[in-house]
Amino acid sequence: MENLDRFDRDILDIVQRNCQLTAEAIAEEVGLSTSAVQRRVKRLREDGIIKAEIAVIDRKASGTPMVFIVGMEIERDNYDALAKFRVWAEKQDHVQQVYYVTGAVDLIAIVTARDVEHYDDIAAVIMAENPQIRRMHTNVALRDVKLGLFVPLADGNDRSR
């Protein structure tokens, strides 16, 4: 990220908010030519800075409106177990995010489901297919307060944002 200049950061800020904007619209906003924006976006994709361009679906409309925040304990200091779970979780659509964390649990997962019974089925599969998970602690999200994957980009002079 330190190799990004102001134009790259401005382009990334714009496409994070709306990836459907044309290169022409982005160019007008950042003060570059359309072809320069196209080259930069292509490079940002190739370099893996832009990981994906996706549509964000309303969970209620999708039929999986419930969100569960799941703390998981894995076998003590077992990095193989962590790697195995990561590979497994990548293939599970209901497991939306997984974080390796410090504290009382080792992993935090965000899981979506139709209802509590559906989550219970998903949790049973998690435990059955991942014997390295010793215990799960589940919190049910009652309401969305803020959702997003926007990544603020520091410009090198930014100390507090």
CSV table of N, CA and C in Angstrom, one decimal:
chain,number,residue,atom,x,y,z
A,1,MET,N,0.8,-1.2,0.0
A,1,MET,CA,0.0,0.0,0.0
A,1,MET,C,0.9,1.3,0.0
A,2,GLU,N,2.1,1.2,0.5
A,2,GLU,CA,2.9,2.4,0.6
A,2,GLU,C,3.3,2.9,-0.8
A,3,ASN,N,3.2,2.0,-1.8
A,3,ASN,CA,3.5,2.4,-3.2
A,3,ASN,C,2.4,3.1,-3.9
A,4,LEU,N,1.3,3.3,-3.2
A,4,LEU,CA,0.1,3.9,-3.9
A,4,LEU,C,0.3,5.4,-3.8
A,5,ASP,N,0.1,6.1,-4.9
A,5,ASP,CA,0.1,7.6,-4.9
A,5,ASP,C,-1.3,8.1,-4.6
A,6,ARG,N,-1.4,9.4,-4.6
A,6,ARG,CA,-2.7,10.1,-4.4
A,6,ARG,C,-3.8,9.6,-5.4
A,7,PHE,N,-3.4,9.5,-6.6
A,7,PHE,CA,-4.4,9.1,-7.7
A,7,PHE,C,-4.9,7.7,-7.4
A,8,ASP,N,-4.0,6.8,-7.1
A,8,ASP,CA,-4.4,5.4,-6.7
A,8,ASP,C,-5.3,5.4,-5.6
A,9,ARG,N,-5.0,6.1,-4.5
A,9,ARG,CA,-5.9,6.2,-3.3
A,9,ARG,C,-7.2,6.8,-3.6
A,10,ASP,N,-7.2,7.8,-4.5
A,10,ASP,CA,-8.5,8.4,-4.9
A,10,ASP,C,-9.3,7.4,-5.7
A,11,ILE,N,-8.7,6.7,-6.6
A,11,ILE,CA,-9.4,5.7,-7.4
A,11,ILE,C,-10.0,4.6,-6.5
A,12,LEU,N,-9.2,4.1,-5.6
A,12,LEU,CA,-9.6,3.1,-4.7
A,12,LEU,C,-10.8,3.5,-3.8
A,13,ASP,N,-10.7,4.8,-3.4
A,13,ASP,CA,-11.8,5.3,-2.6
A,13,ASP,C,-13.1,5.3,-3.4
A,14,ILE,N,-13.0,5.7,-4.6
A,14,ILE,CA,-14.2,5.8,-5.5
A,14,ILE,C,-14.7,4.5,-5.8
A,15,VAL,N,-13.9,3.5,-6.2
A,15,VAL,CA,-14.4,2.2,-6.7
A,15,VAL,C,-14.9,1.4,-5.5
A,16,GLN,N,-14.4,1.7,-4.2
A,16,GLN,CA,-15.0,1.0,-3.1
A,16,GLN,C,-16.4,1.4,-2.8
A,17,ARG,N,-16.7,2.6,-3.1
A,17,ARG,CA,-18.1,3.2,-2.9
A,17,ARG,C,-19.0,2.8,-4.1
A,18,ASN,N,-18.5,2.7,-5.3
A,18,ASN,CA,-19.3,2.3,-6.4
A,18,ASN,C,-18.4,1.8,-7.5
A,19,CYS,N,-18.3,0.4,-7.6
A,19,CYS,CA,-17.4,-0.2,-8.6
A,19,CYS,C,-18.0,-0.2,-10.0
A,20,GLN,N,-19.3,0.3,-10.2
A,20,GLN,CA,-19.9,0.3,-11.5
A,20,GLN,C,-19.6,1.6,-12.2
A,21,LEU,N,-18.9,2.6,-11.6
A,21,LEU,CA,-18.6,3.8,-12.3
A,21,LEU,C,-17.7,3.5,-13.5
A,22,THR,N,-17.9,4.2,-14.6
A,22,THR,CA,-17.0,4.1,-15.7
A,22,THR,C,-15.7,4.7,-15.5
A,23,ALA,N,-14.7,4.3,-16.3
A,23,ALA,CA,-13.4,4.9,-16.2
A,23,ALA,C,-13.5,6.4,-16.5
A,24,GLU,N,-14.4,6.7,-17.4
A,24,GLU,CA,-14.5,8.1,-17.7
A,24,GLU,C,-15.0,9.0,-16.5
A,25,ALA,N,-16.0,8.4,-15.8
A,25,ALA,CA,-16.5,9.1,-14.6
A,25,ALA,C,-15.4,9.2,-13.5
A,26,ILE,N,-14.6,8.2,-13.3
A,26,ILE,CA,-13.6,8.2,-12.3
A,26,ILE,C,-12.5,9.2,-12.8
A,27,ALA,N,-12.1,9.2,-14.0
A,27,ALA,CA,-11.1,10.1,-14.6
A,27,ALA,C,-11.5,11.5,-14.3
A,28,GLU,N,-12.7,11.8,-14.6
A,28,GLU,CA,-13.2,13.2,-14.4
A,28,GLU,C,-13.1,13.6,-12.9
A,29,GLU,N,-13.4,12.7,-12.0
A,29,GLU,CA,-13.4,13.0,-10.6
A,29,GLU,C,-12.0,13.1,-10.0
A,30,VAL,N,-11.0,12.3,-10.5
A,30,VAL,CA,-9.6,12.4,-10.0
A,30,VAL,C,-8.7,13.3,-10.8
A,31,GLY,N,-9.1,13.7,-12.0
A,31,GLY,CA,-8.2,14.6,-12.7
A,31,GLY,C,-7.2,13.9,-13.6
A,32,LEU,N,-7.5,12.6,-14.1
A,32,LEU,CA,-6.6,11.9,-15.0
A,32,LEU,C,-7.4,11.6,-16.3
A,33,SER,N,-6.6,11.1,-17.3
A,33,SER,CA,-7.3,10.7,-18.5
A,33,SER,C,-8.0,9.3,-18.3
A,34,THR,N,-8.9,9.0,-19.1
A,34,THR,CA,-9.6,7.7,-19.0
A,34,THR,C,-8.6,6.6,-19.1
A,35,SER,N,-7.7,6.7,-20.1
A,35,SER,CA,-6.8,5.6,-20.3
A,35,SER,C,-5.8,5.4,-19.1
A,36,ALA,N,-5.5,6.5,-18.4
A,36,ALA,CA,-4.6,6.4,-17.2
A,36,ALA,C,-5.4,5.7,-16.1
A,37,VAL,N,-6.7,6.0,-15.9
A,37,VAL,CA,-7.5,5.4,-14.9
A,37,VAL,C,-7.6,3.9,-15.2
A,38,GLN,N,-7.8,3.6,-16.5
A,38,GLN,CA,-8.0,2.1,-16.9
A,38,GLN,C,-6.7,1.4,-16.6
A,39,ARG,N,-5.5,2.0,-16.9
A,39,ARG,CA,-4.2,1.3,-16.6
A,39,ARG,C,-4.0,1.1,-15.1
A,40,ARG,N,-4.4,2.2,-14.3
A,40,ARG,CA,-4.2,2.1,-12.9
A,40,ARG,C,-5.1,1.0,-12.3
A,41,VAL,N,-6.4,1.0,-12.7
A,41,VAL,CA,-7.3,0.0,-12.2
A,41,VAL,C,-6.8,-1.4,-12.5
A,42,LYS,N,-6.4,-1.6,-13.8
A,42,LYS,CA,-5.9,-2.9,-14.2
A,42,LYS,C,-4.7,-3.3,-13.3
A,43,ARG,N,-3.8,-2.4,-13.0
A,43,ARG,CA,-2.6,-2.7,-12.2
A,43,ARG,C,-3.0,-3.0,-10.8
A,44,LEU,N,-4.0,-2.2,-10.2
A,44,LEU,CA,-4.5,-2.5,-8.9
A,44,LEU,C,-5.1,-3.9,-8.8
A,45,ARG,N,-5.8,-4.3,-9.8
A,45,ARG,CA,-6.4,-5.7,-9.8
A,45,ARG,C,-5.3,-6.7,-9.9
A,46,GLU,N,-4.3,-6.5,-10.8
A,46,GLU,CA,-3.2,-7.5,-11.0
A,46,GLU,C,-2.4,-7.6,-9.7
A,47,ASP,N,-2.2,-6.5,-9.0
A,47,ASP,CA,-1.4,-6.5,-7.8
A,47,ASP,C,-2.1,-7.0,-6.6
A,48,GLY,N,-3.4,-7.3,-6.8
A,48,GLY,CA,-4.2,-7.9,-5.7
A,48,GLY,C,-4.7,-6.9,-4.7
A,49,ILE,N,-4.5,-5.6,-5.0
A,49,ILE,CA,-5.0,-4.6,-4.1
A,49,ILE,C,-6.5,-4.5,-4.2
A,50,ILE,N,-7.1,-4.6,-5.4
A,50,ILE,CA,-8.5,-4.8,-5.6
A,50,ILE,C,-8.7,-6.3,-5.7
A,51,LYS,N,-9.3,-6.8,-4.6
A,51,LYS,CA,-9.4,-8.3,-4.5
A,51,LYS,C,-10.7,-8.8,-5.2
A,52,ALA,N,-11.8,-8.0,-5.2
A,52,ALA,CA,-13.0,-8.5,-5.9
A,52,ALA,C,-13.9,-7.3,-6.1
A,53,GLU,N,-14.8,-7.4,-7.0
A,53,GLU,CA,-15.8,-6.4,-7.2
A,53,GLU,C,-17.1,-7.1,-7.2
A,54,ILE,N,-17.9,-6.9,-6.2
A,54,ILE,CA,-19.1,-7.7,-5.9
A,54,ILE,C,-20.3,-6.9,-5.7
A,55,ALA,N,-21.5,-7.6,-5.8
A,55,ALA,CA,-22.7,-6.9,-5.5
A,55,ALA,C,-23.1,-7.3,-4.0
A,56,VAL,N,-23.5,-6.4,-3.2
A,56,VAL,CA,-23.9,-6.6,-1.8
A,56,VAL,C,-25.4,-6.8,-1.8
A,57,ILE,N,-25.8,-8.0,-1.4
A,57,ILE,CA,-27.2,-8.4,-1.4
A,57,ILE,C,-27.8,-8.2,0.0
A,58,ASP,N,-29.0,-7.7,0.0
A,58,ASP,CA,-29.8,-7.6,1.2
A,58,ASP,C,-30.1,-9.0,1.8
A,59,ARG,N,-29.6,-9.3,3.0
A,59,ARG,CA,-29.8,-10.6,3.6
A,59,ARG,C,-31.2,-11.0,3.7
A,60,LYS,N,-32.1,-10.0,4.0
A,60,LYS,CA,-33.5,-10.3,4.2
A,60,LYS,C,-34.1,-10.8,2.9
A,61,ALA,N,-33.7,-10.2,1.8
A,61,ALA,CA,-34.2,-10.6,0.5
A,61,ALA,C,-33.6,-12.0,0.0
A,62,SER,N,-32.5,-12.3,0.6
A,62,SER,CA,-31.8,-13.6,0.2
A,62,SER,C,-32.3,-14.8,0.9
A,63,GLY,N,-33.1,-14.6,1.9
A,63,GLY,CA,-33.6,-15.8,2.7
A,63,GLY,C,-32.7,-16.2,3.8
A,64,THR,N,-31.6,-15.5,4.0
A,64,THR,CA,-30.7,-15.8,5.2
A,64,THR,C,-30.5,-14.5,6.0
A,65,PRO,N,-31.6,-14.1,6.7
A,65,PRO,CA,-31.5,-12.7,7.3
A,65,PRO,C,-30.8,-12.7,8.6
A,66,MET,N,-30.5,-13.9,9.3
A,66,MET,CA,-29.9,-13.9,10.6
A,66,MET,C,-28.4,-13.9,10.5
A,67,VAL,N,-27.8,-13.2,11.5
A,67,VAL,CA,-26.3,-13.2,11.6
A,67,VAL,C,-25.9,-13.7,12.9
A,68,PHE,N,-24.9,-14.6,12.9
A,68,PHE,CA,-24.4,-15.1,14.2
A,68,PHE,C,-22.9,-14.8,14.2
A,69,ILE,N,-22.5,-14.3,15.4
A,69,ILE,CA,-21.1,-14.0,15.6
A,69,ILE,C,-20.6,-15.2,16.5
A,70,VAL,N,-19.7,-16.0,15.9
A,70,VAL,CA,-19.3,-17.2,16.6
A,70,VAL,C,-17.8,-17.2,17.0
A,71,GLY,N,-17.6,-17.3,18.3
A,71,GLY,CA,-16.2,-17.5,18.8
A,71,GLY,C,-15.9,-19.0,18.9
A,72,MET,N,-14.8,-19.3,18.4
A,72,MET,CA,-14.4,-20.7,18.3
A,72,MET,C,-13.0,-20.9,19.0
A,73,GLU,N,-12.9,-22.0,19.8
A,73,GLU,CA,-11.7,-22.4,20.4
A,73,GLU,C,-11.1,-23.5,19.6
A,74,ILE,N,-9.9,-23.5,19.3
A,74,ILE,CA,-9.2,-24.6,18.6
A,74,ILE,C,-8.3,-25.2,19.5
A,75,GLU,N,-7.8,-26.4,19.1
A,75,GLU,CA,-6.8,-27.1,19.9
A,75,GLU,C,-5.6,-26.2,20.2
A,76,ARG,N,-5.1,-26.2,21.4
A,76,ARG,CA,-4.1,-25.3,21.8
A,76,ARG,C,-2.9,-25.3,20.9
A,77,ASP,N,-2.5,-24.1,20.5
A,77,ASP,CA,-1.3,-23.9,19.7
A,77,ASP,C,-1.2,-24.8,18.5
A,78,ASN,N,-2.3,-25.1,17.9
A,78,ASN,CA,-2.2,-26.0,16.8
A,78,ASN,C,-2.4,-25.2,15.5
A,79,TYR,N,-1.3,-24.8,14.8
A,79,TYR,CA,-1.4,-24.1,13.6
A,79,TYR,C,-1.9,-24.9,12.4
A,80,ASP,N,-1.7,-26.2,12.5
A,80,ASP,CA,-2.3,-27.1,11.4
A,80,ASP,C,-3.8,-27.0,11.5
A,81,ALA,N,-4.3,-27.0,12.7
A,81,ALA,CA,-5.8,-27.0,12.9
A,81,ALA,C,-6.3,-25.7,12.3
A,82,LEU,N,-5.6,-24.6,12.5
A,82,LEU,CA,-6.1,-23.3,12.0
A,82,LEU,C,-6.0,-23.3,10.5
A,83,ALA,N,-5.0,-23.9,9.9
A,83,ALA,CA,-4.9,-23.9,8.4
A,83,ALA,C,-6.0,-24.8,7.8
A,84,LYS,N,-6.2,-25.9,8.5
A,84,LYS,CA,-7.3,-26.8,8.0
A,84,LYS,C,-8.7,-26.2,8.0
A,85,PHE,N,-8.9,-25.4,9.1
A,85,PHE,CA,-10.2,-24.8,9.2
A,85,PHE,C,-10.3,-23.7,8.2
A,86,ARG,N,-9.3,-22.9,8.0
A,86,ARG,CA,-9.3,-21.9,6.9
A,86,ARG,C,-9.7,-22.4,5.6
A,87,VAL,N,-9.0,-23.5,5.2
A,87,VAL,CA,-9.3,-24.2,3.9
A,87,VAL,C,-10.8,-24.6,3.9
A,88,TRP,N,-11.3,-25.2,4.9
A,88,TRP,CA,-12.7,-25.7,5.0
A,88,TRP,C,-13.6,-24.5,4.9
A,89,ALA,N,-13.4,-23.4,5.7
A,89,ALA,CA,-14.3,-22.3,5.8
A,89,ALA,C,-14.4,-21.6,4.4
A,90,GLU,N,-13.3,-21.5,3.6
A,90,GLU,CA,-13.3,-20.9,2.3
A,90,GLU,C,-14.4,-21.4,1.4
A,91,LYS,N,-14.8,-22.7,1.6
A,91,LYS,CA,-15.8,-23.4,0.8
A,91,LYS,C,-17.2,-23.2,1.3
A,92,GLN,N,-17.4,-22.6,2.5
A,92,GLN,CA,-18.7,-22.5,3.1
A,92,GLN,C,-19.3,-21.2,2.9
A,93,ASP,N,-20.4,-21.1,2.1
A,93,ASP,CA,-21.0,-19.8,1.8
A,93,ASP,C,-21.6,-19.1,3.0
A,94,HIS,N,-22.2,-19.9,3.9
A,94,HIS,CA,-22.8,-19.3,5.1
A,94,HIS,C,-21.8,-18.8,6.1
A,95,VAL,N,-20.5,-19.2,6.0
A,95,VAL,CA,-19.5,-18.7,6.8
A,95,VAL,C,-18.9,-17.5,6.0
A,96,GLN,N,-19.3,-16.3,6.4
A,96,GLN,CA,-18.9,-15.1,5.5
A,96,GLN,C,-17.6,-14.6,5.8
A,97,GLN,N,-17.2,-14.6,7.1
A,97,GLN,CA,-15.9,-14.0,7.5
A,97,GLN,C,-15.3,-14.8,8.6
A,98,VAL,N,-14.0,-14.9,8.7
A,98,VAL,CA,-13.3,-15.6,9.8
A,98,VAL,C,-12.1,-14.8,10.2
A,99,TYR,N,-11.9,-14.5,11.4
A,99,TYR,CA,-10.8,-13.8,11.9
A,99,TYR,C,-10.1,-14.6,13.0
A,100,TYR,N,-8.7,-14.7,12.9
A,100,TYR,CA,-7.9,-15.3,13.9
A,100,TYR,C,-7.6,-14.2,14.9
A,101,VAL,N,-8.0,-14.4,16.1
A,101,VAL,CA,-7.9,-13.3,17.1
A,101,VAL,C,-7.2,-13.7,18.4
A,102,THR,N,-6.9,-12.6,19.2
A,102,THR,CA,-6.4,-12.8,20.5
A,102,THR,C,-7.6,-12.8,21.5
A,103,GLY,N,-7.4,-13.3,22.7
A,103,GLY,CA,-8.4,-13.2,23.7
A,103,GLY,C,-9.0,-14.6,24.1
A,104,ALA,N,-10.2,-14.6,24.5
A,104,ALA,CA,-10.8,-15.8,25.1
A,104,ALA,C,-11.1,-16.9,24.0
A,105,VAL,N,-11.2,-16.5,22.8
A,105,VAL,CA,-11.4,-17.5,21.7
A,105,VAL,C,-10.3,-17.3,20.7
A,106,ASP,N,-10.1,-18.3,19.8
A,106,ASP,CA,-9.1,-18.2,18.8
A,106,ASP,C,-9.5,-17.7,17.4
A,107,LEU,N,-10.8,-18.0,17.1
A,107,LEU,CA,-11.4,-17.5,15.9
A,107,LEU,C,-12.7,-16.9,16.1
A,108,ILE,N,-13.0,-15.9,15.3
A,108,ILE,CA,-14.4,-15.3,15.3
A,108,ILE,C,-14.9,-15.4,13.9
A,109,ALA,N,-16.1,-16.0,13.7
A,109,ALA,CA,-16.7,-16.2,12.4
A,109,ALA,C,-18.0,-15.4,12.4
A,110,ILE,N,-18.3,-14.9,11.2
A,110,ILE,CA,-19.6,-14.3,10.9
A,110,ILE,C,-20.3,-15.3,10.1
A,111,VAL,N,-21.5,-15.8,10.6
A,111,VAL,CA,-22.3,-16.9,9.9
A,111,VAL,C,-23.7,-16.3,9.6
A,112,THR,N,-24.2,-16.6,8.5
A,112,THR,CA,-25.6,-16.2,8.2
A,112,THR,C,-26.4,-17.5,8.1
A,113,ALA,N,-27.7,-17.3,8.4
A,113,ALA,CA,-28.6,-18.5,8.4
A,113,ALA,C,-30.1,-18.0,8.2
A,114,ARG,N,-30.9,-18.9,7.8
A,114,ARG,CA,-32.4,-18.5,7.7
A,114,ARG,C,-33.0,-18.2,9.1
A,115,ASP,N,-32.6,-19.1,10.1
A,115,ASP,CA,-33.2,-18.9,11.4
A,115,ASP,C,-32.3,-19.7,12.4
A,116,VAL,N,-32.7,-19.8,13.6
A,116,VAL,CA,-31.9,-20.4,14.6
A,116,VAL,C,-31.7,-21.9,14.3
A,117,GLU,N,-32.8,-22.6,13.9
A,117,GLU,CA,-32.6,-24.0,13.6
A,117,GLU,C,-31.6,-24.2,12.4
A,118,HIS,N,-31.7,-23.4,11.4
A,118,HIS,CA,-30.7,-23.5,10.3
A,118,HIS,C,-29.3,-23.3,10.9
A,119,TYR,N,-29.1,-22.3,11.7
A,119,TYR,CA,-27.8,-22.0,12.3
A,119,TYR,C,-27.3,-23.3,13.1
A,120,ASP,N,-28.3,-23.9,13.9
A,120,ASP,CA,-27.9,-25.0,14.6
A,120,ASP,C,-27.4,-26.2,13.7
A,121,ASP,N,-28.0,-26.3,12.6
A,121,ASP,CA,-27.6,-27.3,11.6
A,121,ASP,C,-26.2,-27.0,11.1
A,122,ILE,N,-25.9,-25.7,10.8
A,122,ILE,CA,-24.6,-25.2,10.3
A,122,ILE,C,-23.6,-25.5,11.4
A,123,ALA,N,-23.9,-25.1,12.6
A,123,ALA,CA,-23.0,-25.3,13.8
A,123,ALA,C,-22.6,-26.8,13.9
A,124,ALA,N,-23.6,-27.7,13.7
A,124,ALA,CA,-23.4,-29.1,13.8
A,124,ALA,C,-22.4,-29.6,12.8
A,125,VAL,N,-22.5,-29.0,11.6
A,125,VAL,CA,-21.6,-29.4,10.5
A,125,VAL,C,-20.2,-28.8,10.8
A,126,ILE,N,-20.1,-27.6,11.3
A,126,ILE,CA,-18.8,-27.1,11.7
A,126,ILE,C,-18.1,-28.0,12.6
A,127,MET,N,-18.8,-28.4,13.7
A,127,MET,CA,-18.2,-29.3,14.7
A,127,MET,C,-17.9,-30.6,14.1
A,128,ALA,N,-18.7,-31.2,13.3
A,128,ALA,CA,-18.5,-32.6,12.8
A,128,ALA,C,-17.4,-32.6,11.8
A,129,GLU,N,-17.2,-31.6,11.0
A,129,GLU,CA,-16.2,-31.6,9.9
A,129,GLU,C,-14.9,-30.9,10.4
A,130,ASN,N,-14.9,-30.4,11.6
A,130,ASN,CA,-13.7,-29.7,12.1
A,130,ASN,C,-13.4,-30.2,13.5
A,131,PRO,N,-12.9,-31.4,13.7
A,131,PRO,CA,-12.7,-31.9,15.1
A,131,PRO,C,-11.7,-31.0,15.9
A,132,GLN,N,-10.9,-30.2,15.2
A,132,GLN,CA,-10.0,-29.3,15.9
A,132,GLN,C,-10.7,-28.2,16.6
A,133,ILE,N,-12.0,-27.9,16.3
A,133,ILE,CA,-12.7,-26.9,17.0
A,133,ILE,C,-13.3,-27.5,18.3
A,134,ARG,N,-12.8,-27.0,19.4
A,134,ARG,CA,-13.2,-27.6,20.7
A,134,ARG,C,-14.5,-27.1,21.2
A,135,ARG,N,-14.7,-25.8,21.0
A,135,ARG,CA,-15.9,-25.2,21.6
A,135,ARG,C,-16.3,-24.0,20.7
A,136,MET,N,-17.6,-23.8,20.7
A,136,MET,CA,-18.2,-22.6,20.0
A,136,MET,C,-19.0,-21.8,20.9
A,137,HIS,N,-18.8,-20.5,20.9
A,137,HIS,CA,-19.6,-19.5,21.6
A,137,HIS,C,-20.4,-18.6,20.6
A,138,THR,N,-21.7,-18.6,20.7
A,138,THR,CA,-22.5,-18.0,19.7
A,138,THR,C,-23.2,-16.8,20.2
A,139,ASN,N,-23.1,-15.7,19.5
A,139,ASN,CA,-23.9,-14.5,19.8
A,139,ASN,C,-24.8,-14.2,18.5
A,140,VAL,N,-26.1,-13.9,18.8
A,140,VAL,CA,-27.0,-13.6,17.7
A,140,VAL,C,-27.1,-12.1,17.5
A,141,ALA,N,-26.9,-11.6,16.3
A,141,ALA,CA,-27.0,-10.2,16.0
A,141,ALA,C,-28.5,-9.9,16.0
A,142,LEU,N,-28.9,-8.9,16.8
A,142,LEU,CA,-30.3,-8.5,16.9
A,142,LEU,C,-30.7,-7.5,15.8
A,143,ARG,N,-29.7,-6.6,15.5
A,143,ARG,CA,-30.0,-5.6,14.5
A,143,ARG,C,-28.6,-5.2,13.9
A,144,ASP,N,-28.7,-4.9,12.6
A,144,ASP,CA,-27.5,-4.3,11.9
A,144,ASP,C,-27.4,-2.8,12.4
A,145,VAL,N,-26.2,-2.5,12.9
A,145,VAL,CA,-25.9,-1.1,13.2
A,145,VAL,C,-25.1,-0.5,12.1
A,146,LYS,N,-24.1,-1.2,11.6
A,146,LYS,CA,-23.3,-0.7,10.5
A,146,LYS,C,-22.8,-1.9,9.8
A,147,LEU,N,-22.9,-2.0,8.5
A,147,LEU,CA,-22.3,-3.0,7.7
A,147,LEU,C,-21.4,-2.4,6.7
A,148,GLY,N,-20.3,-3.0,6.4
A,148,GLY,CA,-19.4,-2.5,5.3
A,148,GLY,C,-18.1,-3.2,5.3
A,149,LEU,N,-17.5,-3.0,4.1
A,149,LEU,CA,-16.1,-3.5,4.0
A,149,LEU,C,-15.2,-2.4,3.5
A,150,PHE,N,-15.6,-1.2,3.6
A,150,PHE,CA,-14.8,-0.1,3.1
A,150,PHE,C,-13.5,0.0,3.9
A,151,VAL,N,-12.4,0.1,3.2
A,151,VAL,CA,-11.1,0.2,3.8
A,151,VAL,C,-10.6,1.7,3.6
A,152,PRO,N,-10.5,2.4,4.7
A,152,PRO,CA,-10.0,3.8,4.6
A,152,PRO,C,-8.5,3.7,4.2
A,153,LEU,N,-8.1,4.6,3.4
A,153,LEU,CA,-6.7,4.6,2.9
A,153,LEU,C,-6.0,5.8,3.4
A,154,ALA,N,-4.9,5.5,4.2
A,154,ALA,CA,-4.1,6.5,4.8
A,154,ALA,C,-3.2,7.1,3.7
A,155,ASP,N,-3.0,8.4,3.7
A,155,ASP,CA,-2.2,9.1,2.7
A,155,ASP,C,-0.7,9.3,3.1
A,156,GLY,N,-0.3,8.7,4.2
A,156,GLY,CA,1.0,9.0,4.7
A,156,GLY,C,1.1,10.1,5.7
A,157,ASN,N,0.2,11.1,5.6
A,157,ASN,CA,0.1,12.2,6.5
A,157,ASN,C,-1.0,12.0,7.5
A,158,ASP,N,-1.8,11.0,7.3
A,158,ASP,CA,-3.0,10.7,8.1
A,158,ASP,C,-2.6,10.1,9.4
A,159,ARG,N,-2.9,10.7,10.5
A,159,ARG,CA,-2.5,10.2,11.8
A,159,ARG,C,-3.6,9.8,12.7
A,160,SER,N,-4.8,10.2,12.4
A,160,SER,CA,-5.9,9.9,13.3
A,160,SER,C,-7.2,9.4,12.7
A,161,ARG,N,-7.3,9.3,11.4
A,161,ARG,CA,-8.6,8.8,10.8
A,161,ARG,C,-8.6,7.4,10.9
